[in-house]
XYZ file of C-alpha atoms in Angstrom:
676
model
C 56.887 5.209 -30.132
C 57.542 8.896 -29.216
C 56.726 10.701 -26.108
C 56.336 14.045 -25.953
C 58.042 15.628 -22.953
C 58.923 18.716 -21.581
C 62.346 18.545 -21.975
C 62.128 17.567 -25.522
C 61.285 14.319 -27.294
C 62.506 10.824 -26.273
C 62.569 7.843 -28.708
C 61.563 4.403 -27.400
C 61.148 1.187 -29.282
C 58.063 -0.618 -28.551
C 60.131 -3.293 -26.599
C 60.744 -0.558 -23.960
C 57.086 0.325 -23.593
C 56.004 2.196 -19.928
C 55.492 -0.426 -17.429
C 52.731 1.467 -15.103
C 50.918 4.535 -16.387
C 49.624 5.795 -20.052
C 50.120 9.395 -20.998
C 46.129 9.455 -20.880
C 46.477 8.904 -17.205
C 48.777 11.827 -16.595
C 46.582 13.911 -18.167
C 43.765 13.283 -16.529
C 45.220 12.991 -13.008
C 46.369 16.862 -14.050
C 42.978 17.567 -14.711
C 41.343 16.138 -11.480
C 44.102 18.746 -9.419
C 43.509 22.050 -11.582
C 40.546 23.644 -9.524
C 39.276 25.652 -12.303
C 38.850 23.082 -14.632
C 35.194 21.984 -14.923
C 34.500 18.642 -13.390
C 31.927 17.188 -16.054
C 33.704 17.691 -19.388
C 35.433 14.094 -20.134
C 39.346 14.337 -19.906
C 40.178 13.779 -23.740
C 37.635 16.548 -25.001
C 38.352 18.953 -22.748
C 41.929 18.496 -23.557
C 41.074 18.384 -27.570
C 39.359 21.911 -26.916
C 41.889 23.450 -24.865
C 44.440 22.372 -28.078
C 41.576 23.753 -30.381
C 41.302 27.188 -28.249
C 45.328 27.734 -28.112
C 45.623 27.118 -31.535
C 43.039 29.090 -33.356
C 42.514 32.047 -30.336
C 39.589 34.205 -30.844
C 38.786 35.286 -34.434
C 36.464 37.771 -35.978
C 35.496 37.384 -39.608
C 37.562 38.699 -42.353
C 35.968 40.302 -45.477
C 36.391 38.520 -48.905
C 37.183 40.321 -52.291
C 33.114 41.121 -52.965
C 32.058 42.192 -49.482
C 30.481 45.448 -49.650
C 31.854 48.490 -47.635
C 29.343 51.033 -46.987
C 30.758 54.060 -46.126
C 28.553 56.635 -44.230
C 29.429 60.310 -42.794
C 29.934 59.141 -39.358
C 33.353 57.823 -38.233
C 34.441 55.085 -40.457
C 34.510 51.819 -39.239
C 37.820 50.204 -39.561
C 38.048 46.964 -41.175
C 38.592 44.295 -38.578
C 41.549 42.541 -37.620
C 42.399 39.405 -35.752
C 43.060 40.018 -32.159
C 45.561 37.155 -30.653
C 44.248 35.888 -27.312
C 46.731 34.854 -24.609
C 48.369 31.246 -24.977
C 46.784 29.320 -22.324
C 50.085 28.316 -20.587
C 49.109 24.683 -19.098
C 50.025 23.923 -15.336
C 53.409 22.515 -14.494
C 53.913 19.259 -12.965
C 56.340 17.481 -10.637
C 56.121 14.405 -10.540
C 58.075 11.927 -8.306
C 58.006 8.071 -8.038
C 58.120 6.360 -5.048
C 58.580 2.500 -4.276
C 56.566 3.018 -0.960
C 53.355 4.499 0.412
C 53.306 6.016 3.597
C 50.829 4.557 6.437
C 49.818 7.835 8.000
C 50.587 11.696 7.331
C 50.123 12.290 10.967
C 53.306 13.911 12.108
C 53.859 11.350 15.170
C 52.504 8.581 13.546
C 54.522 7.658 10.484
C 58.279 8.546 10.663
C 59.118 6.291 7.369
C 61.318 7.811 4.280
C 57.925 7.498 2.442
C 56.265 9.897 5.009
C 58.699 12.062 5.343
C 59.158 12.717 1.583
C 55.741 13.615 1.357
C 55.684 15.851 4.636
C 59.170 17.545 2.884
C 56.625 19.365 0.851
C 54.018 20.367 3.430
C 56.002 21.410 6.377
C 59.182 23.006 5.292
C 61.873 22.580 8.284
C 61.622 23.874 10.936
C 65.421 22.808 10.214
C 67.199 21.006 7.483
C 70.314 18.739 9.288
C 72.724 17.740 6.696
C 76.036 16.188 8.184
C 75.466 16.998 11.470
C 75.084 20.450 10.496
C 72.024 22.098 11.557
C 70.133 25.213 9.343
C 67.342 26.976 10.133
C 64.223 26.940 7.865
C 61.405 28.871 9.907
C 63.737 29.593 12.598
C 65.664 32.721 12.808
C 68.692 31.401 13.663
C 70.175 28.193 15.262
C 69.906 29.109 18.921
C 73.865 29.485 20.694
C 75.333 30.942 23.836
C 77.156 33.679 21.366
C 73.418 34.748 19.758
C 71.845 35.057 23.122
C 69.828 32.621 22.617
C 70.792 30.098 25.105
C 71.676 30.578 28.808
C 72.239 28.580 31.805
C 70.262 29.549 35.096
C 70.978 28.277 38.471
C 68.279 26.973 40.270
C 67.742 25.302 43.720
C 66.358 21.688 43.494
C 64.595 19.950 46.278
C 65.037 16.110 47.168
C 62.839 14.319 44.850
C 62.779 16.761 42.127
C 63.743 14.940 38.580
C 67.384 15.954 37.425
C 69.671 14.640 34.814
C 72.559 12.932 36.307
C 75.920 13.446 35.763
C 75.959 9.814 33.478
C 72.942 11.392 31.435
C 70.296 9.286 33.556
C 67.045 10.944 34.308
C 66.449 10.363 37.767
C 65.174 11.860 41.565
C 67.326 13.635 43.415
C 68.347 11.481 46.594
C 71.286 10.837 48.636
C 74.006 8.726 46.348
C 72.978 10.557 43.247
C 75.908 12.135 41.486
C 75.158 15.498 39.624
C 76.899 18.548 38.014
C 76.513 21.532 40.512
C 75.959 25.159 38.808
C 78.868 26.357 37.180
C 79.726 22.810 36.239
C 80.550 21.731 32.830
C 81.893 18.452 32.976
C 82.312 15.142 34.496
C 84.910 16.036 36.495
C 83.652 18.422 38.684
C 80.848 16.143 39.734
C 79.144 16.226 43.204
C 77.601 13.453 45.392
C 74.203 14.398 46.795
C 74.072 13.762 50.690
C 70.274 14.631 51.068
C 69.429 17.550 53.363
C 69.625 20.903 51.893
C 68.648 21.740 48.139
C 71.050 21.663 45.695
C 72.074 24.072 43.524
C 72.402 22.873 39.500
C 71.915 24.788 36.445
C 69.089 24.799 34.029
C 69.462 24.993 30.175
C 67.221 27.994 28.478
C 66.802 27.744 24.952
C 64.874 30.513 22.979
C 63.398 29.703 19.318
C 62.347 32.666 16.931
C 59.758 31.969 14.300
C 60.592 34.054 11.011
C 58.057 37.047 10.501
C 54.777 36.308 8.265
C 54.339 33.053 8.421
C 50.821 31.272 7.428
C 49.283 27.977 7.321
C 48.217 27.330 4.067
C 44.758 28.826 4.846
C 46.091 31.954 5.480
C 45.921 31.636 9.208
C 49.123 33.070 11.090
C 51.713 30.452 12.138
C 52.503 31.589 16.127
C 54.298 30.120 18.749
C 51.337 28.510 20.040
C 51.146 26.338 17.094
C 54.518 24.509 18.655
C 53.690 24.404 22.055
C 50.474 22.624 20.642
C 52.633 20.046 18.818
C 54.483 19.717 22.293
C 51.345 18.849 23.876
C 50.450 16.348 20.950
C 53.577 14.662 21.366
C 53.661 14.705 24.977
C 50.246 12.813 24.767
C 51.444 10.631 22.064
C 54.851 9.875 23.409
C 54.794 10.100 27.122
C 58.288 10.257 28.598
C 59.639 7.325 26.209
C 61.125 9.982 24.110
C 64.215 11.540 25.127
C 63.407 14.996 24.135
C 60.064 14.960 25.813
C 61.943 13.261 29.232
C 64.627 15.975 29.409
C 62.022 19.043 28.781
C 60.874 20.919 32.128
C 58.619 23.398 30.010
C 57.816 24.466 26.718
C 56.030 27.736 26.488
C 55.352 30.607 24.433
C 57.547 33.694 25.433
C 55.246 35.736 22.529
C 53.716 35.244 19.580
C 56.833 34.774 17.535
C 59.106 33.348 20.514
C 59.482 29.533 22.012
C 61.038 29.006 25.043
C 62.645 25.467 25.657
C 63.731 24.624 29.535
C 65.691 21.618 30.154
C 65.557 19.825 33.427
C 68.118 20.978 36.390
C 71.379 19.417 35.350
C 70.579 18.468 31.740
C 73.496 19.651 29.653
C 73.612 18.310 25.885
C 72.439 18.894 22.311
C 69.678 21.471 21.922
C 69.628 23.067 18.817
C 66.710 21.367 17.098
C 64.773 20.788 20.656
C 61.660 22.784 18.595
C 58.738 20.687 18.248
C 57.415 21.240 14.660
C 54.325 23.413 14.487
C 50.687 21.749 14.219
C 47.654 23.954 13.433
C 46.124 24.369 16.643
C 43.215 26.201 15.101
C 41.946 22.836 13.175
C 43.162 20.427 15.511
C 42.583 21.698 19.149
C 39.502 20.046 19.904
C 40.398 16.432 18.284
C 41.862 13.971 21.411
C 45.092 11.910 20.297
C 42.873 8.917 19.556
C 40.812 11.239 16.898
C 44.081 12.573 15.386
C 45.287 9.043 15.026
C 42.326 8.409 12.412
C 40.672 11.707 11.304
C 41.205 12.130 7.582
C 42.227 15.863 8.433
C 45.139 14.615 10.407
C 46.437 11.786 8.514
C 45.424 12.297 5.049
C 45.260 15.844 4.437
C 47.155 17.668 7.091
C 47.505 21.430 7.186
C 51.078 22.682 6.755
C 53.037 26.289 5.428
C 54.937 24.568 2.986
C 55.618 25.077 -0.755
C 52.535 22.722 -1.354
C 49.206 21.800 0.060
C 47.588 18.285 0.164
C 44.836 18.046 -2.210
C 44.042 14.116 -1.986
C 45.214 10.618 -1.253
C 44.049 7.873 -3.733
C 45.369 4.637 -1.894
C 47.679 2.481 -3.747
C 47.915 5.237 -6.544
C 49.118 8.563 -5.577
C 48.873 11.537 -3.451
C 48.499 15.111 -5.501
C 49.216 18.243 -4.010
C 48.973 21.840 -5.387
C 51.103 24.995 -5.009
C 50.624 26.866 -1.485
C 49.892 30.395 -2.104
C 50.488 31.277 1.215
C 53.879 29.817 1.252
C 56.474 32.459 2.576
C 58.967 31.902 -0.240
C 56.115 32.446 -2.799
C 57.730 36.236 -4.069
C 60.716 33.725 -4.742
C 58.814 32.287 -7.422
C 58.923 29.008 -5.330
C 57.707 26.588 -5.764
C 58.691 26.333 -9.578
C 55.591 23.917 -10.065
C 51.793 24.051 -9.916
C 51.088 20.499 -9.154
C 53.243 18.056 -7.172
C 52.186 14.370 -7.602
C 53.811 11.468 -5.295
C 53.049 8.646 -7.649
C 53.456 4.825 -5.794
C 55.274 2.410 -8.319
C 55.568 -1.414 -8.276
C 59.530 -1.677 -7.869
C 62.481 -0.028 -8.601
C 62.668 -1.021 -12.287
C 59.079 0.250 -13.240
C 60.088 3.481 -11.682
C 63.055 3.536 -14.302
C 60.781 2.765 -16.975
C 58.423 5.630 -16.124
C 61.151 8.002 -15.439
C 62.570 7.124 -19.049
C 59.002 7.609 -20.849
C 58.355 10.991 -19.146
C 55.527 9.798 -16.625
C 57.405 10.521 -13.379
C 60.456 13.710 -13.193
C 62.235 12.023 -10.129
C 62.629 8.987 -8.433
C 63.338 8.906 -5.031
C 65.440 6.689 -2.378
C 62.427 4.455 -1.576
C 62.074 2.959 -5.007
C 65.696 2.178 -5.823
C 68.158 -0.349 -4.460
C 71.004 -1.964 -5.451
C 69.456 -4.362 -7.682
C 68.685 -1.001 -9.975
C 72.335 0.022 -9.651
C 73.875 -1.768 -13.036
C 70.852 -0.305 -14.957
C 71.246 3.151 -13.478
C 74.569 3.671 -14.409
C 74.180 2.465 -17.770
C 71.310 5.392 -18.703
C 73.274 7.941 -17.136
C 75.941 6.975 -19.660
C 73.465 7.555 -21.942
C 72.455 10.952 -20.666
C 69.075 9.925 -20.382
C 69.046 10.487 -16.411
C 70.788 12.098 -13.864
C 71.710 9.456 -11.062
C 72.522 10.408 -7.802
C 74.045 8.159 -4.818
C 74.359 9.781 -1.228
C 75.584 7.859 1.791
C 72.985 7.187 4.390
C 73.888 7.476 8.057
C 72.684 3.599 8.245
C 75.740 1.644 8.931
C 76.728 -2.017 8.035
C 78.569 -3.525 10.317
C 80.858 -6.355 11.430
C 80.545 -6.802 15.284
C 83.094 -9.176 17.481
C 81.731 -10.914 20.225
C 84.475 -9.749 22.340
C 82.858 -10.577 25.688
C 80.639 -13.645 25.510
C 77.851 -13.676 28.122
C 78.864 -17.509 28.958
C 82.638 -17.110 30.448
C 83.461 -20.735 29.475
C 82.592 -19.761 25.699
C 85.807 -19.781 23.465
C 86.836 -16.113 22.726
C 88.888 -15.459 19.602
C 88.714 -11.167 19.856
C 89.416 -10.117 23.523
C 92.565 -8.811 22.064
C 92.217 -5.313 20.085
C 95.282 -6.611 17.757
C 93.041 -9.269 16.750
C 90.665 -7.024 15.849
C 92.747 -4.856 14.120
C 94.310 -7.578 11.870
C 90.984 -8.991 11.164
C 90.340 -5.471 9.746
C 93.215 -5.213 7.635
C 92.399 -8.624 6.491
C 88.775 -7.781 5.025
C 88.859 -6.153 1.593
C 85.895 -3.744 2.171
C 86.334 -1.887 -1.301
C 85.745 -5.285 -3.147
C 82.199 -5.634 -0.971
C 80.822 -2.161 -1.716
C 82.208 -2.635 -5.533
C 80.477 -5.878 -5.653
C 77.392 -4.596 -3.901
C 76.993 -1.549 -5.973
C 79.176 -1.213 -8.697
C 81.020 1.735 -7.872
C 83.837 3.015 -5.385
C 82.863 4.544 -2.263
C 85.030 5.826 0.929
C 85.282 3.036 3.299
C 84.198 3.863 6.661
C 86.658 4.465 9.668
C 84.571 4.753 12.232
C 80.686 5.367 13.228
C 80.644 8.962 11.907
C 80.450 9.889 7.964
C 83.503 11.666 6.546
C 81.637 15.091 5.702
C 79.842 14.968 9.567
C 80.701 18.234 10.919
C 82.017 16.106 13.954
C 84.404 13.708 12.302
C 87.729 12.933 13.351
C 90.100 12.658 10.373
C 92.634 11.574 12.823
C 91.305 8.298 13.930
C 92.964 5.089 12.741
C 92.387 3.714 9.155
C 92.834 0.142 8.090
C 93.402 -0.738 4.427
C 93.014 -4.173 2.851
C 96.651 -5.487 3.757
C 96.850 -9.488 4.178
C 100.442 -9.286 4.642
C 100.177 -6.721 7.349
C 97.673 -8.689 8.922
C 99.456 -11.930 9.099
C 102.107 -10.101 10.821
C 99.993 -8.521 13.559
C 98.437 -11.785 13.899
C 101.754 -13.556 14.647
C 102.366 -10.695 17.378
C 98.937 -11.595 18.929
C 100.102 -15.297 19.218
C 98.156 -16.382 16.087
C 100.720 -18.582 14.078
C 101.614 -19.971 10.817
C 103.275 -23.365 11.913
C 102.841 -25.045 8.463
C 103.799 -21.892 6.095
C 100.808 -22.694 4.376
C 98.266 -19.974 3.829
C 95.286 -22.132 2.932
C 95.261 -23.423 6.402
C 94.348 -21.688 9.580
C 96.626 -20.237 11.975
C 96.773 -21.664 15.460
C 97.086 -20.356 18.929
C 100.148 -20.091 20.892
C 100.000 -18.180 24.157
C 96.699 -16.357 23.205
C 94.974 -15.245 26.180
C 92.028 -17.041 27.163
C 91.985 -19.635 24.351
C 93.872 -22.966 24.330
C 96.914 -23.675 22.508
C 96.739 -25.355 19.398
C 93.335 -23.981 18.707
C 92.893 -22.993 15.318
C 91.420 -19.739 14.075
C 88.007 -20.987 12.840
C 84.965 -18.806 14.040
C 81.280 -18.534 13.015
C 80.030 -15.663 11.024
C 76.226 -14.556 11.654
C 74.576 -12.866 8.806
C 70.908 -12.389 8.081
C 69.929 -14.855 5.302
C 69.182 -12.431 2.097
C 71.152 -12.108 -0.841
C 73.230 -8.788 -0.218
C 74.315 -10.127 3.393
C 75.048 -13.566 2.222
C 77.284 -11.808 -0.609
C 79.035 -9.891 1.924
C 79.800 -12.794 4.303
C 81.655 -14.741 1.407
C 84.067 -11.628 0.314
C 84.505 -11.711 4.458
C 85.335 -15.618 4.063
C 87.452 -15.289 1.187
C 89.685 -12.127 2.387
C 90.066 -13.898 5.729
C 91.228 -16.933 3.864
C 94.599 -15.177 2.609
C 95.377 -14.542 6.399
C 94.986 -18.401 7.624
C 91.509 -17.416 9.159
C 88.560 -19.773 8.627
C 84.921 -18.407 8.642
C 81.849 -20.608 8.836
C 79.061 -18.908 7.577
C 75.384 -19.226 9.353
C 72.152 -17.229 7.794
C 69.707 -16.925 9.673
C 66.108 -14.760 9.529
C 66.040 -11.614 10.541
C 63.739 -11.826 13.338
C 65.481 -14.830 15.007
C 69.319 -13.420 14.131
C 68.160 -9.683 16.083
C 65.629 -10.844 18.879
C 66.495 -9.900 22.413
C 68.081 -12.153 24.333
C 69.040 -13.873 26.790
C 68.481 -16.767 24.441
C 68.792 -14.929 21.118
C 72.355 -15.163 19.253
C 73.456 -11.726 18.961
C 71.869 -9.713 22.007
C 72.389 -12.866 23.736
C 75.780 -12.895 23.495
C 76.556 -15.994 22.324
C 78.379 -15.493 18.663
C 81.744 -15.087 17.315
C 81.187 -12.061 14.940
C 77.859 -11.025 13.312
C 76.835 -8.584 10.535
C 74.044 -6.103 10.872
C 73.401 -2.266 10.288
C 72.530 -0.033 13.008
C 70.483 3.026 11.492
C 70.549 6.558 11.569
C 71.063 8.808 14.598
C 70.407 12.319 15.179
C 73.453 12.699 17.111
C 76.881 10.498 16.955
C 76.363 7.271 17.935
C 79.122 6.466 20.273
C 76.553 5.526 23.497
C 75.934 2.257 21.162
C 79.338 0.952 22.364
C 79.069 2.094 25.958
C 79.748 -0.209 28.543
C 76.148 0.881 29.945
C 74.879 -0.638 26.763
C 76.053 -4.130 27.014
C 72.886 -6.621 26.677
C 72.260 -8.563 29.949
C 70.124 -9.250 33.293
C 68.808 -6.362 35.071
C 70.149 -5.212 37.741
C 73.794 -6.176 36.901
C 73.454 -4.717 33.279
C 71.160 -1.203 33.275
C 69.956 -1.746 29.812
C 68.518 -5.527 30.616
C 68.664 -7.739 27.407
C 67.947 -4.418 25.806
C 71.150 -3.172 25.625
C 72.717 -2.182 21.987
C 76.262 -3.134 22.567
C 75.794 -6.896 21.923
C 80.002 -7.302 21.338
C 80.303 -6.565 25.318
C 82.929 -4.059 24.861
C 83.816 -2.208 27.701
C 86.701 0.574 28.173
C 86.032 3.302 30.861
C 87.940 5.873 28.673
C 85.806 5.609 25.884
C 82.448 5.331 28.258
C 83.808 8.499 29.803
C 84.553 10.479 26.519
C 81.502 9.249 25.023
C 79.103 10.528 27.786
C 81.257 13.937 28.076
C 80.259 14.433 24.535
C 76.523 13.472 24.629
C 76.305 15.231 27.684
C 78.193 18.646 27.540
C 76.629 21.411 25.661
C 77.963 22.506 21.832
C 79.135 25.864 22.846
C 82.103 24.625 25.253
C 85.273 23.290 24.161
C 84.834 19.525 25.593
C 81.695 19.082 23.346
C 84.449 18.881 20.420
C 86.978 17.048 22.029
C 85.198 14.611 23.911
C 83.928 13.301 20.482
C 86.895 13.551 18.880
C 88.600 11.623 21.408
C 85.475 9.037 21.465
C 86.014 8.227 17.633
C 89.822 7.724 18.106
C 89.333 4.937 20.856
C 86.750 3.285 19.185
C 88.994 3.420 16.019
C 92.131 1.720 18.013
C 89.798 -0.503 19.865
C 87.674 -1.729 16.748
C 84.636 -2.999 18.795
C 83.133 -3.769 15.176
C 84.465 -3.158 12.020
C 82.390 -0.660 9.700
C 82.023 -2.584 6.318
C 79.929 0.416 4.346
C 77.662 3.022 4.597
C 74.367 1.931 2.961
C 73.569 4.339 0.018
C 70.662 6.248 -0.628
C 69.549 6.570 -4.353
C 67.655 8.688 -6.535
C 67.328 9.638 -10.128
C 65.712 12.601 -12.133
C 65.430 13.595 -15.608
C 69.073 14.946 -16.936
C 67.583 18.618 -17.313
C 66.621 18.521 -13.126
C 68.173 21.307 -11.223
C 67.437 22.802 -7.574
C 68.115 19.474 -6.279
C 69.787 19.337 -2.752
C 70.540 16.044 -0.735
C 67.693 14.917 -3.177
C 67.307 11.374 -1.886
C 65.813 13.267 1.374
C 63.935 15.677 -1.096
C 64.581 18.667 1.697
C 64.734 20.937 -1.254
C 61.546 19.961 -2.980
C 60.370 23.699 -3.319
C 63.476 24.473 -5.520
C 63.220 21.241 -7.734
C 62.973 22.509 -11.288
C 63.697 21.366 -14.878
C 64.035 22.209 -18.489
C 64.274 26.214 -19.281
C 64.008 27.115 -15.543
C 67.514 25.958 -14.830
C 69.028 27.688 -17.233
C 70.653 24.793 -19.132
């Protein structure tokens, strides 16, 4: 069969028929979204009529050889000639195939990748964050002390008022609370409040300036009041469960273009994105938070200022949008398409089928996974698609049980040299190759190498079984029988009885991917004389809160799971304050995020300084670098691999930046518009 596509003709055998959509449905969808088309005309008849008019134009009858021409004394009538009609250009349509459907498009309701993908087209920005760097979109500049949009203002704080203490906690000022007095930007100059007189602290003031001329899709001016309204909605929705809200003292409009954020006294931390994405106050102000969560206006067709505006949502099938004529970059010719369609597909293979026959132009990360990796690579080899791989900030890790909750439990991993030896003996490059069929950088810490705060000098552990065995020996694990196929034996290992064989239990989720990784870990460590007993469990069982759960109840040897993306470097996940255990001995109770039990005061101090220092001061960069260096030396976990984000498009696609996240959807283009 032959499919005619905007990028040229593609030929397919009958065995490669599209699995989801017919071309007729794509034409019908195009018709449904073209507002000037008459709805009562049947789609096929209308398409035939358009084709006929485009081919024939508007014609005037021509005289034949025996036509009688009558001349008069009046002005001669010239012979009629054909006047060509203007060519009717069909609307340009960009179709993005997705493997998941949002549950809602209300900004504060659904945070899934599917919802974010659609909202990228509705809301452009307000910031784009790439590898830890913040790029302003509808804000004139990223606020900083250098450009004058950030200042520290001294204030008097009475006892009982809420502040951020030196440990980053949201607390009331009272006797015994440690805080940073005015002018103090590190933990070293902290003081303890003794009651009585007010304390002098600094409050952080940040100003965000909207670019001029922003309009909502209906033509209403977008102002700072719309961002303040969004703040009030977020407050009603989240209360004080969000750090950004908890540490906000006030959020006001200084003028029509300027928002002013003021932190609670003592707050010294990231601020560049403490701007609330605007919501259309002129449309939604009369609705309660309960109404916003269910209203068609806010959940199905929310108003935005981005390159496209929402037209309709057909559940289970597609979401369609059309070009926003009031988009602030419209004069640049953006977006490149008249219509944008997000089409929901049943699985990754169906998405690739649709891409190959031209029924979708781009397939985003929600539809593709490791099961499609081999096929994607093959189709790219044949120049049928443009395949993209991006590492996400989701880190798969093997977590050591360094400090079990039960002190009588055998502890193999209390010594950092043992943890280092384990890291040297796991072939992480093989894990990446077998899972994803390509080579990728093996992680050295909890930040991607391209992150703006990444420390390139942290320790690196290549696969080296011989070096691992030597390191095991220095830690007291020896090979008595000189047989690498048998486990090592302990001699003088702290907290481990002599003559204990080095065999431990490895907990993993019971899915194919994690079990594949566990088997590679098992085979790798066998080369070093370490025995591994794999124990797989359901996700819900493995990762439920303590005290009875195996991981977060701190009753395991080693366990594998992933932490998702964090907006800031996630050193906090490995702090002593995050160790799960009974409250109040453990400040987070059984909800702490550090099940390894790892505790190092030096790391805690560096991480705390990094988290609660202004990005403008030297301590911020230095503390993040120090925390990473300590982490790389101590290895509370082994970073195994970054979960990849896969995306694929037509081979003639262009304008894609970080395409898996669709942050540049307004620039997407294909065909002649790409200049290829």
